[in-house]
Coordinates of N, CA and C in Angstrom, one line a residue:
M1 N -226.7 94.7 0.7 CA -226.8 94.5 -0.2 C -225.7 93.9 -0.7
V2 N -225.3 93.5 -1.7 CA -224.3 92.8 -2.2 C -223.2 94.2 -3.1
A3 N -221.4 94.3 -2.5 CA -221.1 95.3 -3.0 C -220.8 95.1 -4.6
E4 N -220.7 96.3 -5.4 CA -219.5 96.2 -6.4 C -218.5 95.0 -7.2
S5 N -217.7 94.8 -5.4 CA -216.3 94.2 -6.1 C -216.9 92.6 -5.5
E6 N -218.0 92.1 -5.6 CA -218.9 90.9 -5.3 C -219.4 90.5 -6.6
L7 N -219.3 91.2 -7.2 CA -219.5 91.2 -9.0 C -217.9 91.5 -9.5
T8 N -217.0 92.2 -9.6 CA -215.8 91.8 -10.2 C -216.0 90.6 -9.8
Q9 N -215.4 89.9 -8.4 CA -215.1 88.6 -8.0 C -215.8 87.8 -8.6
A10 N -216.7 88.4 -9.2 CA -217.5 87.0 -9.9 C -217.0 86.6 -11.2
L11 N -216.7 87.6 -11.6 CA -217.4 88.3 -13.2 C -215.5 87.7 -13.3
T12 N -214.9 87.9 -12.6 CA -213.3 87.2 -12.5 C -212.8 86.2 -12.5
L13 N -211.9 85.1 -13.3 CA -211.9 83.7 -13.0 C -210.5 83.5 -13.1
S14 N -210.0 82.4 -12.8 CA -208.4 82.3 -12.8 C -208.4 80.8 -13.2
K15 N -207.3 80.7 -14.0 CA -206.5 79.9 -14.5 C -207.1 78.6 -13.4
S16 N -207.0 77.5 -14.2 CA -207.7 75.9 -13.4 C -207.0 75.4 -14.3
G17 N -205.9 74.3 -14.6 CA -205.8 73.1 -15.6 C -205.3 73.7 -16.8
D18 N -206.2 72.7 -17.5 CA -206.3 73.0 -19.2 C -207.3 74.2 -19.1
G19 N -208.3 75.1 -18.2 CA -209.3 76.1 -18.2 C -209.5 76.6 -17.1
F20 N -210.5 77.7 -17.0 CA -211.0 78.7 -16.3 C -211.9 78.9 -15.1
A21 N -211.3 78.9 -13.9 CA -212.4 78.4 -12.4 C -213.1 79.9 -12.4
G22 N -215.0 79.4 -12.5 CA -215.6 80.5 -11.8 C -216.8 80.3 -11.2
V23 N -217.1 80.6 -10.0 CA -218.1 81.0 -9.0 C -219.8 81.3 -9.7
A24 N -220.4 80.8 -8.8 CA -221.6 80.8 -8.8 C -222.7 81.1 -8.1
P25 N -222.3 82.2 -8.2 CA -223.1 82.9 -6.6 C -224.8 82.9 -6.4
K26 N -224.9 83.1 -5.4 CA -226.4 82.6 -5.0 C -226.9 83.9 -5.2
W27 N -227.2 84.6 -6.5 CA -228.1 86.3 -5.7 C -229.7 85.5 -6.3
R28 N -230.0 84.9 -7.4 CA -231.4 84.8 -7.9 C -232.0 83.6 -6.9
G29 N -231.9 83.0 -6.5 CA -232.3 81.4 -5.7 C -231.4 80.4 -6.7
P30 N -231.9 79.2 -6.4 CA -231.1 77.8 -6.5 C -230.8 78.1 -8.2
Y31 N -230.7 78.7 -9.3 CA -230.2 79.0 -10.7 C -229.4 79.8 -11.0
L32 N -228.4 80.0 -11.9 CA -227.2 81.1 -11.8 C -228.3 82.1 -13.1
F33 N -228.1 83.7 -12.4 CA -228.5 83.9 -13.8 C -227.3 84.3 -14.9
G34 N -228.4 84.1 -16.3 CA -227.0 84.2 -17.3 C -226.0 85.0 -17.6
G35 N -226.7 85.9 -17.0 CA -225.4 87.2 -17.1 C -224.3 87.1 -16.4
F36 N -223.8 86.1 -15.6 CA -222.9 85.7 -15.1 C -222.3 84.9 -15.5
I37 N -222.9 83.3 -16.2 CA -222.1 83.3 -17.6 C -221.3 83.9 -18.6
V38 N -222.4 84.7 -19.1 CA -221.4 85.6 -20.6 C -220.4 86.2 -20.3
G39 N -221.0 87.0 -18.9 CA -219.3 87.6 -18.7 C -218.3 87.6 -18.2
Q40 N -218.6 86.1 -17.6 CA -217.2 85.2 -17.2 C -216.6 85.1 -18.4
A41 N -217.7 83.8 -20.1 CA -217.0 84.0 -20.2 C -216.6 84.5 -21.5
V42 N -217.2 85.5 -21.3 CA -216.1 87.2 -22.5 C -215.0 87.8 -21.3
F43 N -214.6 87.1 -20.3 CA -213.3 87.7 -19.4 C -212.4 86.7 -19.5
A44 N -212.4 85.0 -20.0 CA -212.2 83.9 -19.5 C -212.0 84.0 -21.2
A45 N -212.4 84.2 -22.5 CA -212.2 84.2 -24.1 C -211.3 85.5 -24.1
G46 N -211.1 86.6 -23.1 CA -210.3 88.0 -23.7 C -209.0 87.5 -23.2
L47 N -208.7 86.6 -21.4 CA -207.8 85.6 -21.8 C -206.5 85.8 -22.3
T48 N -206.9 84.9 -23.2 CA -206.1 84.0 -24.0 C -205.8 85.0 -25.8
V49 N -206.8 86.5 -25.9 CA -205.8 86.9 -26.6 C -204.8 88.1 -26.5
P50 N -204.2 88.8 -27.6 CA -203.7 90.4 -27.5 C -204.6 90.9 -26.7
R51 N -203.6 91.6 -25.0 CA -204.1 92.6 -24.8 C -204.4 93.7 -25.8
D52 N -203.8 93.8 -26.7 CA -204.3 95.3 -27.2 C -206.3 94.9 -28.5
R53 N -206.9 93.6 -28.1 CA -207.6 93.8 -28.7 C -208.9 92.9 -28.1
R54 N -210.2 94.1 -28.7 CA -211.5 93.7 -27.5 C -212.6 92.9 -27.9
I55 N -213.6 92.5 -27.1 CA -215.0 91.9 -28.0 C -215.0 92.6 -29.0
H56 N -215.3 92.3 -30.5 CA -216.9 93.5 -30.9 C -217.9 92.1 -31.2
S57 N -218.5 90.9 -31.2 CA -219.2 89.7 -31.1 C -219.2 88.9 -30.5
L58 N -220.1 88.0 -29.6 CA -220.5 86.6 -29.8 C -221.4 86.2 -29.6
H59 N -221.9 84.7 -30.6 CA -222.6 83.8 -30.3 C -223.1 82.9 -28.9
A60 N -223.7 82.9 -28.0 CA -224.2 81.1 -27.4 C -224.7 80.7 -27.5
Y61 N -225.3 79.7 -26.9 CA -226.1 78.6 -26.5 C -225.9 78.5 -25.6
F62 N -227.5 78.7 -24.4 CA -228.0 78.2 -23.0 C -227.9 76.5 -23.2
L63 N -227.1 75.7 -23.0 CA -227.5 74.3 -22.7 C -228.8 73.7 -21.4
L64 N -228.5 74.0 -20.1 CA -228.4 73.7 -19.5 C -228.2 75.3 -18.4
P65 N -229.9 74.7 -17.1 CA -229.7 75.1 -16.1 C -228.1 75.3 -15.8
A66 N -227.6 76.5 -15.0 CA -226.7 76.6 -14.3 C -226.5 76.4 -12.7
L67 N -226.4 75.5 -11.8 CA -227.0 75.1 -10.5 C -225.6 76.6 -10.1
A68 N -226.7 77.6 -8.8 CA -225.6 78.4 -8.3 C -224.8 77.9 -7.2
E69 N -223.8 78.8 -6.1 CA -223.3 77.4 -5.6 C -222.1 76.3 -6.4
R70 N -222.2 76.3 -7.1 CA -221.2 75.0 -8.1 C -220.4 75.5 -8.7
P71 N -219.3 75.1 -8.9 CA -217.9 75.4 -9.8 C -218.4 75.2 -10.7
L72 N -217.2 76.6 -12.1 CA -217.9 76.8 -13.8 C -216.6 76.5 -14.0
C73 N -216.3 75.8 -15.3 CA -215.1 75.3 -15.8 C -215.3 75.4 -17.4
H74 N -214.4 76.7 -17.6 CA -215.4 77.8 -18.9 C -213.1 77.1 -19.6
R75 N -213.5 76.6 -20.7 CA -212.4 76.0 -21.6 C -212.6 76.6 -23.1
V76 N -211.5 77.2 -23.6 CA -211.4 78.6 -24.5 C -210.9 77.1 -25.0
E77 N -210.8 77.3 -27.1 CA -209.6 76.9 -28.0 C -209.9 77.9 -28.6
T78 N -209.0 78.0 -28.9 CA -208.1 79.4 -29.9 C -208.5 78.4 -31.7
V79 N -209.9 79.7 -32.5 CA -210.0 78.8 -34.1 C -209.2 79.2 -34.9
R80 N -208.9 80.8 -34.6 CA -207.7 81.2 -35.6 C -207.4 83.2 -34.8
D81 N -206.1 82.7 -34.9 CA -205.6 85.0 -34.1 C -204.9 85.4 -36.0
G82 N -205.8 86.3 -36.5 CA -205.1 86.7 -37.6 C -204.9 88.1 -37.1
R83 N -203.6 89.0 -38.5 CA -203.2 90.5 -38.0 C -204.2 91.3 -37.9
T84 N -205.5 91.2 -37.5 CA -206.5 92.1 -37.7 C -207.3 91.2 -36.6
F85 N -208.2 90.2 -36.1 CA -209.4 89.9 -35.5 C -208.8 87.9 -34.7
S86 N -208.8 87.6 -34.0 CA -208.5 86.5 -33.3 C -210.3 86.2 -32.7
Q87 N -210.5 85.0 -33.3 CA -212.0 84.4 -32.6 C -211.3 83.5 -32.0
R88 N -212.8 82.7 -31.0 CA -211.6 81.8 -30.0 C -213.1 81.2 -29.9
S89 N -213.3 79.2 -29.2 CA -214.3 78.8 -29.1 C -214.1 78.5 -27.3
L90 N -215.5 78.8 -27.4 CA -215.2 78.4 -25.0 C -216.7 77.4 -24.9
Q91 N -216.3 76.8 -24.3 CA -217.3 75.8 -23.3 C -217.4 76.1 -22.0
V92 N -218.5 76.1 -21.4 CA -218.4 76.0 -19.5 C -219.1 75.5 -19.2
E93 N -218.4 74.0 -18.6 CA -218.9 72.9 -17.5 C -219.1 73.0 -16.1
Q94 N -220.5 72.0 -15.2 CA -220.6 72.1 -14.4 C -221.0 70.8 -13.7
E95 N -220.2 70.5 -12.7 CA -220.2 69.6 -12.5 C -220.3 67.7 -14.1
G96 N -219.1 68.0 -15.0 CA -218.7 67.2 -16.0 C -220.0 67.3 -17.3
Q97 N -220.9 68.4 -17.2 CA -222.1 68.5 -18.6 C -221.8 69.7 -18.9
V98 N -221.8 70.5 -20.4 CA -221.5 70.7 -20.5 C -223.0 71.5 -20.5
I99 N -223.4 73.2 -19.8 CA -224.2 74.3 -20.2 C -223.9 74.9 -20.6
F100 N -222.6 75.6 -21.5 CA -222.9 76.4 -22.5 C -221.3 76.6 -22.9
T101 N -222.5 77.3 -24.5 CA -221.2 77.1 -25.0 C -220.9 78.3 -26.0
M102 N -219.7 79.5 -27.0 CA -220.1 80.5 -27.3 C -219.2 80.5 -28.8
L103 N -219.4 81.2 -29.2 CA -218.1 81.5 -30.3 C -217.7 83.1 -29.8
C104 N -216.7 83.6 -29.7 CA -216.5 84.9 -29.7 C -215.3 85.7 -31.0
S105 N -215.7 86.6 -31.4 CA -214.3 87.5 -31.9 C -213.9 88.6 -31.3
F106 N -212.5 88.8 -31.4 CA -211.8 89.5 -31.0 C -211.5 90.6 -31.9
T107 N -211.0 92.1 -31.5 CA -210.3 93.4 -32.9 C -209.8 93.5 -32.4
A108 N -209.0 94.7 -32.9 CA -207.9 96.0 -32.8 C -208.3 96.4 -33.6
A109 N -208.8 97.1 -34.6 CA -208.9 97.4 -35.6 C -210.5 99.1 -34.6
P110 N -209.7 100.3 -35.7 CA -210.3 101.2 -34.1 C -212.2 101.4 -34.9
A111 N -213.3 101.4 -33.9 CA -214.2 101.3 -34.5 C -214.7 102.9 -35.5
E112 N -214.8 103.3 -36.2 CA -215.1 103.8 -37.5 C -216.7 104.7 -38.1
T113 N -217.4 105.6 -36.7 CA -219.0 105.3 -37.2 C -219.1 105.9 -38.3
V114 N -220.1 105.2 -39.5 CA -220.5 105.5 -41.3 C -221.2 105.2 -41.1
F115 N -222.0 105.1 -40.2 CA -223.8 105.4 -39.9 C -224.0 104.4 -39.4
E116 N -225.7 104.6 -38.0 CA -226.2 104.3 -37.3 C -228.0 105.4 -36.9
Q117 N -229.4 104.5 -36.5 CA -229.5 104.8 -36.3 C -230.0 105.9 -35.2
P118 N -230.5 106.9 -35.8 CA -231.2 108.5 -34.6 C -231.2 107.5 -33.4
F119 N -231.4 108.1 -32.3 CA -231.8 108.2 -31.0 C -232.6 109.1 -30.6
D120 N -233.7 108.5 -29.4 CA -235.2 109.5 -29.7 C -234.5 111.4 -29.2
P121 N -235.2 111.5 -29.7 CA -234.4 112.9 -28.4 C -235.5 112.8 -27.3
S122 N -236.5 112.5 -27.6 CA -237.8 112.5 -26.6 C -237.1 112.0 -25.2
I123 N -236.5 110.6 -25.1 CA -235.4 110.4 -24.2 C -235.1 111.4 -22.9
P124 N -235.2 111.3 -22.2 CA -234.7 112.2 -20.9 C -234.0 111.6 -20.4
D125 N -233.0 113.4 -19.7 CA -231.6 112.3 -19.0 C -231.7 111.8 -17.8
P126 N -230.3 110.8 -17.1 CA -230.8 110.2 -16.1 C -230.8 111.1 -15.1
E127 N -229.6 112.3 -14.8 CA -229.2 113.0 -13.9 C -229.6 113.7 -13.6
G128 N -231.1 113.6 -11.9 CA -231.9 114.8 -11.7 C -232.7 113.6 -10.5
M129 N -233.4 112.0 -11.9 CA -234.0 111.7 -11.2 C -233.5 110.8 -10.4
P130 N -235.5 109.9 -9.9 CA -234.7 108.9 -9.0 C -234.1 107.6 -9.6
A131 N -233.3 107.1 -8.9 CA -232.5 106.1 -8.5 C -232.7 105.3 -7.6
E132 N -233.1 103.9 -8.5 CA -233.0 102.5 -7.4 C -232.1 101.9 -7.3
R133 N -231.2 101.7 -6.2 CA -230.3 100.9 -6.2 C -230.1 99.4 -6.5
A134 N -229.9 99.0 -7.5 CA -229.8 97.6 -7.5 C -228.1 96.7 -6.8
R135 N -228.8 95.2 -6.4 CA -228.6 94.2 -5.6 C -227.2 93.4 -6.6
G136 N -225.9 94.5 -6.6 CA -225.1 94.3 -6.7 C -224.0 95.4 -7.2
G137 N -224.5 96.7 -6.8 CA -224.1 98.2 -6.5 C -224.3 98.6 -8.4
W138 N -225.2 98.7 -8.6 CA -225.7 99.5 -9.8 C -227.2 100.6 -9.5
D139 N -226.8 100.9 -10.2 CA -227.9 102.5 -10.3 C -228.8 102.5 -11.8
V140 N -230.3 102.7 -11.9 CA -231.0 102.1 -12.4 C -232.3 103.4 -12.2
V141 N -232.7 103.6 -13.3 CA -233.5 105.1 -13.3 C -234.4 104.3 -14.4
R142 N -235.3 103.9 -14.1 CA -236.8 103.7 -15.1 C -237.5 104.2 -15.6
L143 N -237.5 104.1 -17.3 CA -237.8 105.0 -18.3 C -240.1 104.1 -18.3
D144 N -240.6 105.6 -18.5 CA -242.1 104.7 -18.6 C -241.6 104.4 -20.8
P145 N -241.2 102.9 -20.6 CA -241.6 102.1 -21.7 C -241.9 102.9 -23.5
G146 N -242.8 103.2 -22.9 CA -243.4 103.7 -24.3 C -244.5 102.3 -25.4
A147 N -245.0 103.3 -26.3 CA -245.5 102.0 -27.1 C -245.0 101.6 -27.7
A148 N -243.6 101.8 -28.1 CA -242.4 100.5 -29.3 C -241.7 99.7 -28.5
S149 N -241.4 100.0 -26.8 CA -240.1 99.3 -26.9 C -241.4 98.2 -25.6
S150 N -240.5 97.1 -24.2 CA -240.9 96.8 -23.3 C -239.5 96.9 -22.0
R151 N -238.4 97.6 -22.0 CA -238.5 98.8 -21.6 C -237.5 99.5 -22.0
R152 N -237.2 100.3 -20.7 CA -236.4 101.6 -20.8 C -235.8 102.0 -19.9
A153 N -235.0 102.1 -19.6 CA -233.8 102.4 -18.1 C -232.5 102.5 -18.3
W154 N -231.6 103.8 -17.9 CA -230.4 104.1 -17.5 C -230.1 103.3 -16.3
F155 N -228.5 102.8 -16.5 CA -227.9 102.3 -15.4 C -226.4 103.0 -15.7
R156 N -226.1 102.3 -14.5 CA -224.9 102.5 -13.8 C -223.9 101.7 -13.1
V157 N -222.9 101.5 -13.6 CA -221.9 101.3 -12.0 C -221.6 102.3 -11.4
T158 N -222.2 102.1 -10.0 CA -221.6 103.4 -8.7 C -220.5 103.0 -7.8
E159 N -219.8 101.8 -7.9 CA -218.9 101.2 -6.7 C -218.1 100.4 -7.3
D160 N -217.0 101.2 -7.3 CA -215.8 101.0 -8.2 C -215.3 100.2 -9.7
A161 N -216.1 100.8 -10.8 CA -216.4 100.3 -11.9 C -214.6 100.6 -12.5
P162 N -214.7 99.4 -13.3 CA -213.1 98.7 -13.1 C -213.0 99.6 -14.2
D163 N -211.4 99.5 -14.0 CA -210.7 100.8 -15.2 C -209.5 99.6 -16.5
D164 N -210.1 98.5 -16.0 CA -209.8 97.4 -16.5 C -210.4 97.3 -17.9
P165 N -210.2 97.0 -19.6 CA -211.1 97.3 -20.3 C -211.6 95.7 -20.1
L166 N -210.6 94.6 -20.7 CA -211.3 92.9 -20.3 C -212.4 92.9 -19.3
L167 N -212.6 93.4 -18.0 CA -212.8 93.4 -16.5 C -214.7 94.3 -17.5
N168 N -214.2 95.3 -17.6 CA -216.2 96.5 -18.0 C -215.8 95.7 -19.2
D169 N -215.6 95.3 -20.1 CA -217.0 94.3 -21.7 C -217.0 93.1 -20.5
A170 N -216.4 92.0 -20.2 CA -217.7 91.3 -19.6 C -218.4 91.9 -18.3
M171 N -218.0 93.0 -17.8 CA -219.6 93.2 -16.8 C -220.5 93.9 -17.9
L172 N -220.2 94.3 -19.5 CA -221.2 94.9 -20.6 C -221.6 92.9 -20.5
G173 N -220.8 91.9 -21.3 CA -221.7 91.2 -21.1 C -222.9 90.3 -20.6
F174 N -222.0 90.8 -18.9 CA -223.1 90.5 -18.1 C -224.3 91.0 -17.2
F175 N -224.2 92.9 -18.0 CA -225.4 93.1 -18.4 C -226.6 93.4 -19.3
S176 N -225.6 92.3 -20.5 CA -226.3 92.1 -22.0 C -227.7 91.4 -21.7
D177 N -227.6 90.2 -20.5 CA -228.7 89.4 -20.2 C -229.4 90.4 -19.1
M178 N -229.6 91.5 -19.2 CA -230.8 92.2 -18.0 C -231.3 92.7 -18.7
T179 N -232.7 91.6 -18.8 CA -234.0 92.3 -19.8 C -235.5 92.3 -19.7
G180 N -234.6 92.4 -18.2 CA -236.5 92.1 -16.8 C -237.0 90.9 -17.0
M181 N -238.2 90.9 -18.2 CA -238.9 90.3 -18.1 C -238.0 89.4 -19.2
G182 N -237.0 89.1 -19.3 CA -236.7 88.4 -20.4 C -237.6 87.9 -21.8
G183 N -238.2 87.0 -22.0 CA -238.8 86.7 -23.5 C -239.5 87.2 -23.0
H184 N -240.7 87.5 -22.1 CA -242.2 87.9 -22.5 C -241.6 89.4 -21.4
P185 N -241.2 90.7 -21.9 CA -241.8 91.7 -21.4 C -242.6 92.4 -21.0
I186 N -243.5 91.4 -22.3 CA -245.2 92.6 -22.5 C -245.8 91.3 -21.9
P187 N -247.2 91.2 -21.3 CA -248.3 90.1 -20.9 C -248.3 89.3 -21.7
L188 N -248.4 88.4 -21.8 CA -248.9 86.6 -22.7 C -249.4 86.2 -21.9
P189 N -250.7 85.1 -21.7 CA -251.4 84.1 -21.8 C -251.9 83.1 -21.3
N190 N -250.7 82.8 -20.3 CA -250.6 81.3 -19.4 C -248.9 82.1 -19.0
V191 N -248.8 82.4 -19.6 CA -246.9 82.2 -19.1 C -245.9 82.1 -17.8
N192 N -245.3 81.9 -17.1 CA -245.4 82.4 -16.4 C -243.6 82.3 -15.7
D193 N -242.9 81.5 -17.2 CA -241.5 81.7 -17.0 C -241.1 82.0 -17.8
W194 N -239.8 82.0 -18.6 CA -238.9 81.8 -19.7 C -237.0 81.0 -19.5
V195 N -236.8 80.5 -20.5 CA -235.6 80.3 -19.9 C -234.3 80.6 -21.8
S196 N -233.8 81.3 -21.3 CA -232.4 81.6 -22.1 C -232.5 80.3 -23.0
L197 N -232.6 80.7 -24.6 CA -232.2 79.6 -25.7 C -230.9 80.3 -26.5
D198 N -231.0 81.0 -26.2 CA -229.0 81.7 -27.3 C -229.0 83.5 -27.5
H199 N -228.0 84.0 -27.2 CA -227.6 84.6 -26.8 C -226.6 85.7 -27.7
A200 N -227.0 86.4 -28.8 CA -225.8 86.9 -29.2 C -225.7 88.7 -29.1
V201 N -224.8 89.2 -29.1 CA -224.2 90.2 -29.1 C -223.1 90.6 -29.6
W202 N -223.7 92.3 -30.3 CA -222.4 92.8 -31.1 C -221.4 94.0 -30.1
F203 N -220.4 94.0 -30.0 CA -219.8 95.3 -29.8 C -219.4 96.3 -30.3
H204 N -220.4 97.4 -30.6 CA -220.1 98.3 -32.2 C -219.3 99.6 -31.6
R205 N -218.6 100.5 -30.4 CA -218.0 101.1 -30.1 C -217.1 100.8 -28.8
P206 N -216.4 101.0 -27.7 CA -216.2 101.3 -26.4 C -217.8 102.1 -25.6
L207 N -217.8 101.6 -24.4 CA -218.5 102.0 -23.5 C -217.9 101.4 -22.6
R208 N -218.2 102.3 -21.4 CA -217.3 102.7 -20.1 C -219.6 102.2 -19.1
I209 N -218.3 101.4 -18.3 CA -219.9 100.5 -17.2 C -219.9 101.4 -16.2
G210 N -218.7 102.3 -15.9 CA -219.2 103.4 -15.0 C -220.3 104.9 -15.1
D211 N -219.7 105.0 -16.5 CA -220.7 105.9 -17.0 C -222.9 105.9 -17.4
W212 N -223.3 106.2 -16.7 CA -224.5 106.1 -17.4 C -225.1 105.3 -18.8
L213 N -225.5 104.3 -19.3 CA -226.2 104.1 -20.0 C -227.4 103.8 -20.0
Y214 N -227.6 104.0 -21.8 CA -229.1 103.9 -22.2 C -229.5 102.4 -23.0
Y215 N -230.4 101.5 -21.4 CA -230.9 100.5 -22.1 C -232.4 99.7 -23.0
E216 N -232.7 99.8 -24.3 CA -233.8 99.5 -24.2 C -234.3 98.1 -24.7
T217 N -234.7 97.8 -25.0 CA -234.9 96.3 -24.9 C -236.9 95.5 -25.7
Q218 N -236.8 95.5 -26.7 CA -238.3 95.0 -27.7 C -238.0 93.8 -27.5
T219 N -239.0 93.7 -28.2 CA -240.0 92.0 -28.3 C -240.6 91.9 -29.9
L220 N -239.6 90.9 -30.1 CA -239.8 91.1 -32.1 C -241.1 90.3 -32.5
V221 N -240.8 89.1 -31.9 CA -242.7 88.5 -32.2 C -242.3 86.6 -30.7
A222 N -243.7 86.8 -30.4 CA -243.0 85.5 -29.5 C -245.0 84.9 -29.8
A223 N -243.6 83.1 -30.6 CA -244.5 82.4 -31.5 C -244.3 81.4 -31.0
E224 N -245.1 80.2 -31.7 CA -244.5 78.2 -30.9 C -243.6 78.6 -29.7
K225 N -244.4 78.9 -28.6 CA -244.0 78.9 -27.6 C -242.6 79.3 -27.4
R226 N -241.6 80.1 -28.4 CA -240.3 81.5 -27.7 C -241.0 82.5 -28.3
A227 N -239.8 83.4 -27.8 CA -239.9 85.0 -28.5 C -238.1 85.8 -28.0
T228 N -238.9 86.6 -29.3 CA -237.2 86.4 -29.3 C -237.0 88.8 -29.4
I229 N -236.3 89.0 -28.6 CA -236.2 89.7 -28.2 C -234.9 90.8 -28.9
R230 N -234.9 92.2 -28.6 CA -233.4 92.9 -28.8 C -233.5 93.7 -28.5
A231 N -232.0 94.3 -27.7 CA -231.8 95.0 -27.2 C -230.2 96.3 -27.9
T232 N -230.8 97.8 -26.9 CA -229.3 98.5 -28.0 C -228.9 99.3 -26.1
I233 N -227.7 99.0 -26.7 CA -227.3 99.6 -25.4 C -226.2 100.9 -25.8
H234 N -226.3 102.7 -25.9 CA -226.4 103.4 -26.0 C -225.3 103.5 -24.7
G235 N -224.6 105.1 -25.3 CA -223.4 105.7 -24.7 C -223.7 106.9 -24.0
P236 N -222.9 107.8 -22.8 CA -223.7 109.0 -22.9 C -223.4 109.1 -23.3
D237 N -223.2 109.8 -24.5 CA -223.4 110.3 -25.9 C -224.5 109.9 -26.3
R238 N -225.2 109.2 -26.1 CA -226.9 108.9 -27.2 C -226.0 108.2 -28.4
R239 N -224.5 107.6 -28.1 CA -223.9 106.6 -29.6 C -224.8 105.2 -29.2
L240 N -225.1 104.6 -29.9 CA -225.4 103.1 -29.7 C -224.1 102.5 -29.3
G241 N -223.1 101.7 -28.4 CA -222.4 100.9 -28.2 C -222.6 99.4 -28.2
L242 N -223.4 98.8 -28.1 CA -223.7 97.4 -28.2 C -225.5 96.7 -28.9
S243 N -225.4 96.0 -28.9 CA -227.0 95.8 -29.7 C -226.9 93.5 -29.2
M244 N -227.8 94.0 -29.0 CA -227.9 92.8 -28.9 C -229.8 91.6 -28.8
T245 N -229.7 90.4 -29.3 CA -230.9 89.6 -30.3 C -231.3 88.5 -29.2
Q246 N -232.2 88.0 -27.8 CA -232.1 86.7 -27.8 C -232.9 85.8 -27.7
E247 N -233.2 84.5 -27.6 CA -234.7 83.7 -28.0 C -234.1 83.2 -26.8
A248 N -236.5 83.1 -26.5 CA -236.3 81.8 -25.2 C -237.2 81.5 -24.8
L249 N -237.4 80.7 -24.4 CA -238.0 79.6 -24.3 C -239.5 79.9 -23.2
L250 N -240.2 79.9 -23.4 CA -241.7 79.7 -23.4 C -242.4 79.0 -22.3
R251 N -242.7 79.7 -21.1 CA -243.3 78.1 -20.3 C -244.7 78.4 -19.5
R252 N -245.7 77.7 -20.0 CA -247.0 78.2 -19.3 C -247.3 77.7 -18.4
G253 N -247.8 78.4 -17.7 CA -248.5 77.9 -16.1 C -250.4 76.5 -16.4

């Protein structure tokens, strides 16, 4: 089993020249899981903003597949630093090619709830339910997807959940891409693979990765060889903490 500290190491970058160096762990075969790239990108961009600012949104494109066990270089450019918001542009390179690009924004403004959609009261609590230990040091309680959902689960990091807010948010970026069946969580004829094309995340209020978090994914549409999904992550208080939208390319066998 891979210890959580290895997930921490995979998402923690070091300064290298005019960028930040990252590793590409071989957890899922020859190609790197996109969540690693998103999480590393959140960490790299966060290193360049004042420490009192946390990420509130990102918009990214996966341009080329990333190969496992080969170095990654994150290059961050300052777009703007204002009194409340800081915006950054980032590119990830591997072997001289740009494989990922992202715009993101950080803020020091407090999150004040005015309105949000109510949480489904029929969703059971994770406590006391059978949990699976996933490779990487987190627990997952899988729920029946129900009629309106493609995937529902509770999860929490159980091994050395970080106290550092930036690393915590990098892990949330990592999990934002953990959509289970990706672009086709419902059975589609002749579809045997998918590739993430773009990825957008909004961080509505702080979530602690060591708490039980509720993750729900829904398929909105599958058409023209592409599928669009959305996902939400709620905290243990059932309040919405993160929402994500992603488009994926469907590959037919």
